[in-house]
């Protein structure tokens, strides 16, 4: 009993240890730049707007005149019916000029407090109005820079600054300028008259769902099928292999024990599903989005790595029959082992999105809490259904071979598959966290090897001493990994990025696409302002909503999207391809997904906006094995743009059967 408790203690240690990285990364970080705004009337039809930035001591921001590749401060105003035009924003003091020591680029820096003034021409001198806009800046200190921020502001024409409402803040944020290597600031504040020629805004995007309201009785069966199909997703295959070993063991057990083993597996699976449902209800976290947390991904990598080492014989998991017995020499699968397999299989399943899953979860997150929990539980029951059926009808496993030495080789193969799973998990970590994670895994391996040298028949005192030393090793190496080493790797990555940027200074942002291979899709990164500008200009747009942790997304890209057929269709139709990445939390991408009717903001998801018809996008989601649906959607968008189809176009979401109608 002590061994089991000790194992759970160490396992929890592995789960929470990588959160040291998040503590190291998320130190107390006050707001670097505080923005305020004031406006005063200087003539009946003219006002003066003053934007003030208070920069924290020791930091600086780059001036509007900052040359590339560093990010210049930029101010933009939301078009307003009462504003005719706005002049350039003039700073209250000149920036400090200096040369970058390594890149040789001239730096234009503001420190302390700086204000920018602009004259606003009004259409109606008697009408009151709010001036809403954003200020884009990047705060830096001597050796590093913080993430760029776009800060919204609002000021009443005859008063002082007011806090933004949620709707106003969303509108202001959608007007933020390009945040990486944008145009020089010479045309930073163009006349608002030019913007009035195309009044479309992403806030006006209105996708009308003509589907009849769904009931729980229609969604729950869909959720059950989605859960069942998750068993065939590549994420879950390592644990499915372990269950095969369990079935071999269970072949010689009585019916009652077989049923209880599979019930334990189901309880473990459902416990994780309930945690995910709680995150969806109270934190708005979608399916698989926990992998956008580096701490979670590192934690799961450490756990899977530990299991892999156990399968390879480095140590033995102190859970009865977790891996499987050979020739009856070890106890049969225990309830703790079955429960742990259920937990592990669900955690590994979350990067995958099988058929019907997106539709069920999209409906669930818009319902009351009890229905959300019901849908997640139904997905879990669907995933556990094969094992529950075998528990009820154990004769179904008689076709499996009898226990023997073949199980040793199979177990070792599963160990290597677990290690390959770790490589997959590390593939979507931030680059600077990969090497620290490798060192942490080395510490886990050393600790488990040391503890595994003490046989289970030794005294509790010796076992406790061995596990205490092992846990201490892991803690020390983990702290070293995610404090000192991560800082070193972050600096190396930033220096490499600076060298790359400096060698591409002359390249404009529009040319910095993700894939320059001749004949391949020329991707651009999604941003609300880029999409809005394309839609205003009447350009057709294709958006791929994806993430590195979404294995289904990557499978779709390899089989159906990154193909000659889709690339040709996009090129011949002059469609701009945008990639909306959710590898890390991206509220702007989630907001667009929900505007498109994807309430759960789940991926994979795709949208084709016809030229000049922003409110009639063609939506697709699910799993695709061929490029045909995407080519068809691109062709259909051409027909919509040319009005060859009726004004109201009905398109079918391939997975869900939900119809979307343009307004």
XYZ file of C-alpha atoms in Angstrom:
663
model
C 0.000 0.000 0.000
C 2.923 2.316 0.816
C 4.440 1.628 -2.597
C 1.227 2.637 -4.333
C 0.969 5.846 -2.333
C 4.602 6.632 -3.001
C 4.086 6.081 -6.722
C 1.158 8.488 -6.786
C 3.240 11.029 -4.863
C 6.116 10.796 -7.342
C 3.690 10.858 -10.286
C 2.148 14.057 -8.974
C 5.660 15.421 -8.608
C 6.296 14.714 -12.270
C 2.985 16.397 -13.127
C 3.681 19.611 -11.234
C 7.454 19.869 -11.534
C 7.445 21.348 -15.050
C 5.255 24.127 -13.726
C 8.560 25.445 -12.409
C 9.065 26.560 -15.996
C 5.875 28.588 -15.953
C 6.906 30.148 -12.641
C 10.235 31.081 -14.156
C 8.570 32.446 -17.264
C 5.620 34.189 -15.606
C 7.405 36.263 -13.002
C 5.793 39.442 -11.733
C 5.545 41.452 -14.933
C 3.782 44.800 -14.469
C 2.355 46.679 -17.407
C 5.346 48.063 -19.280
C 3.547 50.979 -20.962
C 0.482 52.816 -19.611
C -1.618 54.637 -22.211
C -3.978 57.569 -21.645
C -5.788 59.937 -24.019
C -7.198 63.467 -23.881
C -8.972 65.616 -26.447
C -9.868 69.302 -26.512
C -11.726 71.447 -29.023
C -9.522 74.130 -30.619
C -12.069 75.331 -33.185
C -15.737 74.652 -33.965
C -14.784 71.957 -36.467
C -11.366 70.992 -35.109
C -10.048 69.185 -32.030
C -6.621 68.229 -30.721
C -6.044 64.633 -29.590
C -3.156 63.846 -27.214
C -2.015 60.253 -26.604
C 0.375 59.833 -23.668
C 2.557 56.797 -22.922
C 4.149 56.322 -19.494
C 7.013 53.863 -19.869
C 8.260 51.911 -16.870
C 11.747 52.925 -15.592
C 14.540 50.994 -17.281
C 12.449 50.321 -20.388
C 12.046 52.069 -23.724
C 9.780 51.877 -26.750
C 10.687 52.577 -30.359
C 9.598 55.834 -31.972
C 7.303 56.158 -34.971
C 10.390 56.780 -37.109
C 12.094 53.510 -36.086
C 13.581 51.732 -39.156
C 13.030 48.024 -39.736
C 13.449 45.348 -38.453
C 12.574 46.807 -35.028
C 8.917 47.579 -34.362
C 7.929 51.237 -34.554
C 5.196 52.688 -32.366
C 2.010 53.155 -34.387
C -1.269 54.880 -33.638
C -4.499 54.278 -35.522
C -8.019 55.609 -35.091
C -11.305 53.858 -35.708
C -13.252 55.428 -38.598
C -16.107 57.530 -37.230
C -19.021 59.241 -38.950
C -18.238 62.488 -37.112
C -14.512 62.576 -38.053
C -13.498 63.880 -41.459
C -9.744 63.311 -41.206
C -6.829 63.210 -38.790
C -3.384 64.645 -39.212
C -0.080 62.994 -38.315
C 0.757 62.349 -34.666
C 3.691 64.546 -33.605
C 5.742 63.409 -30.557
C 6.322 65.783 -27.645
C 10.051 65.080 -27.676
C 12.553 63.738 -30.130
C 13.643 60.104 -29.669
C 17.130 59.197 -28.475
C 19.202 57.974 -31.422
C 21.843 55.245 -31.107
C 23.321 52.306 -32.994
C 22.523 48.680 -32.196
C 25.790 47.097 -31.053
C 25.394 43.858 -33.020
C 23.095 44.602 -35.937
C 24.322 48.077 -36.735
C 20.720 49.314 -37.105
C 19.898 52.833 -35.934
C 17.588 52.848 -32.919
C 15.035 55.588 -32.186
C 14.015 55.191 -28.537
C 11.578 56.921 -26.170
C 11.959 56.638 -22.389
C 9.951 57.972 -19.469
C 6.821 59.807 -20.637
C 6.084 60.792 -24.219
C 2.966 62.269 -25.858
C 1.765 62.474 -29.442
C -0.549 65.243 -30.716
C -2.806 65.244 -33.745
C -5.425 67.638 -35.156
C -8.806 66.020 -35.815
C -11.128 67.557 -38.413
C -14.816 67.233 -37.478
C -17.808 67.001 -39.798
C -20.389 68.302 -37.361
C -19.217 70.792 -34.774
C -22.322 70.286 -32.636
C -22.270 66.487 -32.455
C -20.559 64.745 -29.557
C -18.446 61.753 -30.380
C -16.061 59.260 -28.884
C -12.636 58.863 -30.463
C -11.534 55.221 -30.316
C -8.172 53.920 -31.401
C -5.155 51.802 -30.559
C -1.493 52.350 -29.834
C 0.924 49.617 -30.902
C 4.297 49.494 -29.155
C 7.020 47.149 -28.002
C 8.744 47.684 -24.665
C 12.408 46.690 -24.428
C 15.219 46.863 -21.960
C 18.935 46.683 -22.642
C 19.241 42.981 -23.445
C 15.708 41.821 -24.300
C 12.311 42.900 -25.562
C 8.838 42.053 -24.310
C 6.000 40.885 -26.537
C 4.465 43.709 -28.620
C 1.175 45.055 -27.290
C -1.739 46.839 -28.927
C -3.472 49.012 -26.310
C -6.968 50.362 -27.052
C -8.005 53.835 -25.909
C -11.213 55.858 -25.955
C -11.766 59.522 -25.257
C -14.902 61.671 -25.392
C -14.596 64.711 -27.592
C -15.163 67.221 -24.794
C -13.741 65.296 -21.863
C -11.057 62.989 -20.575
C -10.330 59.335 -21.212
C -12.923 56.689 -20.401
C -12.528 52.929 -19.994
C -13.623 50.875 -22.950
C -16.607 48.589 -22.915
C -16.044 45.029 -24.096
C -17.635 45.762 -27.466
C -15.632 48.966 -27.920
C -12.392 47.255 -26.896
C -12.991 44.516 -29.446
C -13.609 47.130 -32.131
C -10.455 49.006 -31.186
C -8.307 45.878 -31.057
C -9.473 44.881 -34.505
C -8.062 48.163 -35.810
C -4.516 47.466 -34.519
C -1.786 47.811 -37.100
C 0.520 45.067 -38.329
C 2.612 43.992 -35.394
C 5.665 42.660 -37.192
C 7.832 44.490 -39.734
C 4.975 46.652 -40.986
C 5.171 49.626 -43.300
C 7.292 52.610 -42.246
C 5.432 55.266 -40.328
C 5.533 57.887 -43.058
C 1.962 56.968 -43.955
C 1.085 55.892 -40.428
C -1.989 58.085 -40.089
C -3.663 58.340 -43.479
C -6.888 60.242 -43.990
C -9.961 58.555 -42.603
C -11.763 59.650 -45.738
C -9.884 56.888 -47.585
C -11.174 54.278 -45.163
C -14.781 55.325 -45.707
C -14.627 54.008 -49.284
C -14.788 50.477 -47.827
C -16.758 50.465 -44.603
C -16.656 46.709 -43.975
C -15.213 45.642 -40.621
C -14.674 42.196 -39.145
C -17.105 43.229 -36.433
C -19.756 43.278 -39.157
C -19.036 39.682 -40.134
C -22.421 38.018 -39.793
C -22.728 34.315 -40.541
C -26.340 33.253 -40.222
C -26.899 29.698 -39.086
C -30.083 28.444 -40.743
C -29.941 25.067 -39.064
C -32.838 24.194 -36.814
C -31.933 24.313 -33.132
C -30.440 21.003 -32.051
C -31.622 19.136 -29.010
C -29.527 17.157 -26.576
C -31.119 13.953 -27.899
C -29.682 14.618 -31.354
C -26.223 15.707 -30.147
C -25.559 13.031 -27.515
C -25.545 10.137 -30.024
C -23.167 12.193 -32.171
C -20.912 12.691 -29.131
C -20.954 8.963 -28.397
C -19.884 8.103 -31.958
C -17.172 10.787 -31.818
C -15.791 9.256 -28.622
C -15.799 5.770 -30.135
C -13.879 6.994 -33.199
C -11.239 8.596 -30.973
C -9.932 5.088 -30.291
C -8.725 4.974 -33.896
C -6.882 8.293 -33.787
C -3.064 8.002 -33.831
C -2.761 9.854 -30.509
C -4.433 7.000 -28.634
C -2.723 4.060 -30.342
C 0.059 3.689 -27.708
C -2.500 3.084 -24.964
C -4.608 0.839 -27.219
C -1.527 -1.386 -27.516
C -1.302 -1.558 -23.738
C -4.967 -2.548 -23.526
C -4.259 -5.455 -25.860
C -1.755 -6.723 -23.288
C -4.422 -6.264 -20.623
C -6.893 -8.325 -22.634
C -4.350 -11.129 -22.916
C -4.063 -11.124 -19.138
C -7.819 -10.963 -18.654
C -8.382 -14.047 -20.810
C -7.686 -16.256 -17.776
C -9.717 -14.183 -15.314
C -13.294 -14.646 -14.224
C -16.012 -12.562 -15.823
C -16.542 -10.360 -12.786
C -12.886 -9.328 -12.609
C -12.747 -8.584 -16.344
C -15.776 -6.307 -16.011
C -14.315 -4.501 -12.994
C -10.978 -3.959 -14.796
C -12.676 -2.302 -17.726
C -14.937 -0.282 -15.438
C -11.790 1.017 -13.701
C -10.394 2.000 -17.090
C -13.661 3.804 -17.869
C -13.626 5.675 -14.559
C -10.078 6.896 -15.245
C -11.118 8.025 -18.711
C -14.259 9.795 -17.487
C -12.379 11.555 -14.680
C -10.228 13.392 -17.250
C -13.305 14.149 -19.357
C -14.938 15.795 -16.357
C -11.831 17.912 -15.785
C -11.935 18.988 -19.446
C -15.651 19.794 -19.157
C -14.922 21.916 -16.077
C -12.252 23.822 -17.998
C -14.696 24.350 -20.872
C -17.490 25.628 -18.595
C -15.495 27.840 -16.239
C -12.366 28.745 -18.238
C -13.627 28.607 -21.823
C -10.839 26.167 -22.739
C -11.577 24.191 -25.887
C -10.714 20.589 -26.739
C -6.925 20.214 -26.927
C -6.204 23.833 -25.992
C -4.427 22.752 -22.801
C -1.528 21.894 -25.105
C -1.041 25.613 -25.698
C 0.355 25.630 -22.145
C 4.057 24.794 -22.130
C 3.831 23.631 -18.523
C 1.097 21.104 -19.374
C 2.954 19.789 -22.414
C 6.208 19.401 -20.465
C 4.336 17.644 -17.660
C 2.674 15.143 -19.989
C 5.969 14.559 -21.800
C 7.634 13.668 -18.485
C 4.834 11.244 -17.584
C 4.823 9.516 -20.980
C 8.638 9.321 -20.901
C 8.495 7.668 -17.473
C 6.002 5.084 -18.742
C 8.176 4.427 -21.783
C 11.211 3.737 -19.592
C 9.122 1.326 -17.533
C 8.106 -0.599 -20.648
C 11.782 -0.809 -21.642
C 12.711 -2.276 -18.266
C 14.519 0.694 -16.700
C 12.126 0.607 -13.756
C 8.855 -1.068 -12.776
C 5.694 0.966 -12.217
C 4.443 0.032 -8.735
C 0.915 -0.552 -9.991
C -0.257 -4.153 -10.217
C -0.190 -5.287 -13.813
C 0.065 -1.830 -15.386
C 2.185 -3.071 -18.302
C 1.214 -6.686 -18.501
C 2.437 -9.991 -17.203
C 4.515 -12.565 -18.997
C 3.584 -16.181 -18.574
C 1.786 -15.523 -15.327
C 5.009 -14.563 -13.517
C 3.612 -11.210 -12.403
C 0.206 -10.300 -11.011
C -2.616 -9.657 -13.386
C -3.759 -6.151 -14.217
C -4.846 -4.259 -11.140
C -7.567 -1.684 -10.707
C -4.985 1.104 -10.250
C -3.270 0.124 -13.477
C -6.530 0.077 -15.416
C -7.529 3.454 -13.990
C -4.153 4.979 -14.910
C -4.426 3.692 -18.468
C -7.809 5.391 -18.786
C -6.327 8.680 -17.585
C -3.341 8.402 -19.923
C -5.400 7.450 -22.976
C -7.662 10.493 -22.552
C -4.743 12.881 -22.100
C -3.100 11.526 -25.248
C -6.383 11.742 -27.181
C -6.888 15.478 -26.705
C -4.503 16.627 -29.501
C -6.678 14.647 -31.937
C -10.065 15.673 -33.260
C -12.036 12.855 -34.798
C -15.180 12.986 -36.952
C -18.263 14.540 -35.320
C -16.262 15.651 -32.286
C -16.057 19.312 -33.280
C -19.788 19.540 -33.934
C -20.712 17.956 -30.596
C -18.355 20.119 -28.555
C -19.283 23.288 -30.468
C -22.893 22.712 -29.443
C -21.953 21.742 -25.889
C -20.039 24.901 -24.981
C -23.039 27.100 -25.826
C -25.383 25.164 -23.521
C -25.963 25.268 -19.770
C -23.264 23.648 -17.669
C -25.113 20.391 -17.044
C -25.460 19.794 -20.800
C -21.769 20.553 -21.370
C -20.842 17.974 -18.740
C -23.300 15.515 -20.285
C -21.747 15.829 -23.743
C -18.188 15.395 -22.444
C -19.287 12.385 -20.395
C -20.967 10.886 -23.467
C -17.771 11.353 -25.496
C -15.926 9.523 -22.719
C -18.438 6.680 -22.676
C -18.135 6.368 -26.442
C -14.370 6.154 -26.132
C -14.657 3.520 -23.388
C -17.462 1.572 -25.103
C -15.232 -1.108 -26.746
C -13.747 -1.972 -23.370
C -17.107 -1.981 -21.605
C -18.495 -4.338 -24.263
C -15.532 -6.672 -23.794
C -16.091 -6.482 -20.038
C -19.688 -7.601 -20.530
C -18.811 -10.247 -23.132
C -15.320 -11.536 -22.223
C -15.565 -14.353 -24.769
C -14.679 -11.734 -27.412
C -11.009 -11.743 -26.345
C -10.481 -15.462 -26.814
C -9.103 -14.881 -30.294
C -5.980 -13.228 -28.800
C -2.826 -15.372 -28.441
C -2.020 -16.888 -25.087
C 0.415 -15.154 -22.735
C 4.055 -15.873 -23.576
C 7.446 -14.442 -24.348
C 6.011 -12.506 -27.309
C 4.577 -10.079 -24.747
C 8.096 -9.010 -23.727
C 8.936 -7.878 -27.245
C 5.518 -6.256 -27.648
C 5.949 -4.369 -24.381
C 9.355 -3.087 -25.487
C 7.936 -1.982 -28.825
C 5.266 -0.044 -26.932
C 8.072 1.555 -24.914
C 9.661 2.889 -28.081
C 6.249 4.113 -29.265
C 5.915 6.015 -25.991
C 9.305 7.645 -26.589
C 8.164 8.580 -30.095
C 5.075 10.132 -28.495
C 7.383 12.280 -26.374
C 9.110 13.494 -29.547
C 5.692 14.394 -30.961
C 4.750 16.315 -27.807
C 8.036 18.218 -27.915
C 7.471 19.186 -31.552
C 4.992 21.917 -30.626
C 6.810 23.312 -27.585
C 8.365 26.777 -27.799
C 11.853 26.404 -29.245
C 13.540 27.769 -26.135
C 11.813 25.123 -23.961
C 12.901 22.056 -25.966
C 16.453 21.692 -24.633
C 15.389 22.321 -20.999
C 12.710 19.645 -21.452
C 15.313 17.183 -22.750
C 17.422 17.834 -19.657
C 14.367 17.363 -17.440
C 13.625 14.026 -19.140
C 17.222 12.991 -18.517
C 16.708 13.812 -14.854
C 13.488 11.777 -14.804
C 15.314 8.842 -16.383
C 18.202 9.006 -13.898
C 15.832 9.290 -10.966
C 13.691 6.346 -12.063
C 16.761 4.230 -12.809
C 18.125 4.939 -9.325
C 14.812 4.140 -7.616
C 14.281 1.075 -9.806
C 17.512 -0.483 -8.496
C 15.768 -1.126 -5.171
C 13.605 -4.256 -5.572
C 9.990 -4.194 -4.422
C 10.716 -6.854 -1.743
C 13.157 -4.562 0.103
C 12.111 -2.818 3.300
C 9.920 0.257 3.196
C 12.794 2.275 4.643
C 15.093 1.437 1.732
C 12.359 2.083 -0.817
C 11.503 5.432 0.751
C 15.165 6.449 0.781
C 15.619 5.481 -2.887
C 12.492 7.313 -4.039
C 13.375 10.392 -1.962
C 16.816 10.591 -3.593
C 15.238 10.062 -7.030
C 12.659 12.804 -6.445
C 15.414 15.144 -5.257
C 17.388 14.486 -8.445
C 14.401 15.303 -10.608
C 13.590 18.493 -8.677
C 17.172 19.797 -8.858
C 17.540 19.031 -12.558
C 14.071 20.456 -13.258
C 14.908 23.733 -11.503
C 18.205 23.919 -13.393
C 16.397 23.232 -16.668
C 13.682 25.862 -16.403
C 15.654 28.658 -14.752
C 19.254 28.938 -15.918
C 19.176 26.705 -19.013
C 15.917 28.097 -20.371
C 17.267 31.620 -20.021
C 20.377 30.627 -21.972
C 18.340 28.984 -24.731
C 15.987 31.975 -24.932
C 18.944 34.311 -25.438
C 20.417 32.042 -28.117
C 17.090 31.884 -29.908
C 16.681 35.668 -29.796
C 20.205 36.179 -31.149
C 19.524 33.722 -33.956
C 16.255 35.497 -34.736
C 18.015 38.859 -34.806
C 20.652 37.504 -37.193
C 17.924 36.164 -39.458
C 15.960 39.411 -39.376
C 19.039 41.520 -40.016
C 19.848 39.442 -43.091
C 16.309 39.950 -44.412
C 15.770 43.625 -43.608
C 15.172 44.465 -47.236
C 12.385 41.881 -47.517
C 8.888 43.305 -47.051
C 6.343 41.614 -44.837
C 4.226 40.541 -47.772
C 7.167 38.504 -49.039
C 7.774 36.775 -45.736
C 5.514 33.821 -46.429
C 5.897 30.509 -44.721
C 6.685 28.470 -47.789
C 8.657 29.796 -50.719
C 8.810 26.536 -52.656
C 7.837 26.972 -56.284
C 4.347 25.551 -56.841
C 3.535 25.371 -53.117
C 0.932 27.392 -51.251
C 2.280 30.808 -50.323
C 1.037 31.227 -46.773
C 0.748 34.456 -44.855
C 0.179 34.689 -41.104
C -3.359 35.614 -40.091
C -4.089 38.859 -38.314
C -7.469 40.619 -37.990
C -6.166 43.700 -39.789
C -4.725 41.673 -42.666
C -8.002 39.795 -43.182
C -10.036 42.968 -42.888
C -7.887 44.787 -45.442
C -8.195 41.883 -47.898
C -11.968 41.671 -47.492
C -12.310 45.436 -47.883
C -10.313 45.212 -51.110
C -12.635 42.483 -52.405
C -9.953 39.778 -52.393
C -10.812 36.068 -52.037
C -9.273 34.560 -48.895
C -8.668 30.997 -47.662
C -7.961 30.526 -43.932
C -6.492 27.397 -42.369
C -7.129 27.341 -38.605
C -4.446 25.055 -37.198
C -2.008 24.386 -34.345
C 1.151 22.351 -33.948
C -0.512 20.273 -31.224
C -3.456 19.373 -33.478
C -2.458 16.081 -35.079
C -5.643 15.967 -37.159
C -4.799 19.410 -38.567
C -1.357 18.215 -39.608
C -2.823 15.073 -41.187
C -5.262 17.198 -43.199
C -2.468 19.516 -44.294
C -0.318 16.633 -45.485
C -3.076 14.692 -47.250
C -5.424 17.353 -48.576
C -4.178 20.937 -48.274
C -0.452 21.101 -49.030
C -1.081 19.501 -52.403
C -0.518 20.495 -56.009
C -4.273 20.569 -56.669
C -5.080 23.043 -53.884
C -2.021 25.189 -54.626
C -3.028 25.388 -58.283
C -6.648 26.231 -57.451
C -5.565 28.996 -55.073
C -3.106 30.441 -57.578
C -5.488 30.362 -60.549
C -8.264 31.980 -58.502
C -5.897 34.587 -56.969
C -6.930 33.459 -53.480
C -4.827 34.755 -50.584
C -3.968 31.933 -48.141
C -3.820 32.842 -44.453
C -2.751 30.498 -41.671
C -4.413 31.171 -38.299
C -2.196 29.474 -35.714
C -3.497 28.432 -32.277
C -0.301 26.693 -31.117
C -0.156 29.339 -28.423
C -3.273 31.059 -27.029
C -4.593 33.442 -29.692
C -7.771 35.326 -28.713
C -8.006 36.977 -32.147
C -8.195 33.573 -33.852
C -10.744 32.286 -31.332
C -12.875 35.384 -31.857
C -12.961 34.834 -35.624
C -13.800 31.149 -35.191
C -16.799 32.060 -33.047
C -17.870 34.737 -35.535
C -17.879 31.972 -38.134
C -20.279 29.910 -36.024
C -17.643 27.664 -34.403
C -18.762 28.270 -30.816
C -16.138 25.947 -29.321
C -13.330 27.550 -31.384
C -12.277 23.970 -32.183
C -9.907 22.940 -34.939
C -9.310 21.792 -37.631
C -11.493 24.378 -39.323
C -11.313 26.101 -42.710
C -12.994 29.098 -44.330
C -13.047 30.366 -47.926
C -14.208 33.985 -48.304
C -15.415 34.744 -51.860
C -14.233 37.990 -53.451
C -16.478 40.853 -52.360
C -18.766 38.536 -50.368
C -17.344 38.519 -46.814
C -20.636 37.376 -45.290
C -20.892 34.284 -47.497
C -17.858 32.181 -46.519
C -17.701 28.480 -47.261
C -16.895 26.572 -44.057
C -15.323 23.134 -43.742
C -14.099 21.036 -40.834
C -13.342 17.425 -39.992
C -10.918 14.924 -41.519
C -9.968 14.991 -45.206
C -8.026 12.427 -47.182
C -8.121 14.160 -50.581
C -7.868 17.781 -51.791
C -11.189 17.545 -53.681
C -13.378 19.290 -51.016
C -10.995 22.248 -50.850
C -10.738 22.572 -54.637
C -14.540 22.414 -54.828
C -14.887 25.113 -52.148
C -12.466 27.400 -54.003
C -14.359 26.892 -57.258
C -17.648 27.524 -55.484
C -16.295 30.782 -54.062
C -15.574 31.971 -57.620
C -19.186 31.264 -58.580
C -20.462 33.177 -55.549
C -18.254 36.161 -56.377
C -19.513 36.202 -59.968
C -23.157 35.894 -58.856
C -23.567 32.700 -60.855
C -25.484 31.267 -57.926
C -28.458 32.783 -56.104
C -27.779 35.549 -53.605
C -28.406 33.137 -50.750
C -25.872 30.327 -50.934
C -26.228 27.206 -48.826
C -22.988 25.357 -48.146
C -22.559 22.233 -46.102
C -20.031 21.772 -43.382
C -18.571 18.458 -44.397
C -18.382 16.938 -40.939
C -21.434 18.237 -39.148
C -24.079 18.651 -41.788
C -24.741 22.157 -40.413
C -25.814 24.578 -43.119
C -24.407 28.066 -43.314
C -26.207 30.744 -45.280
C -24.807 34.051 -46.412
C -26.746 37.054 -45.214
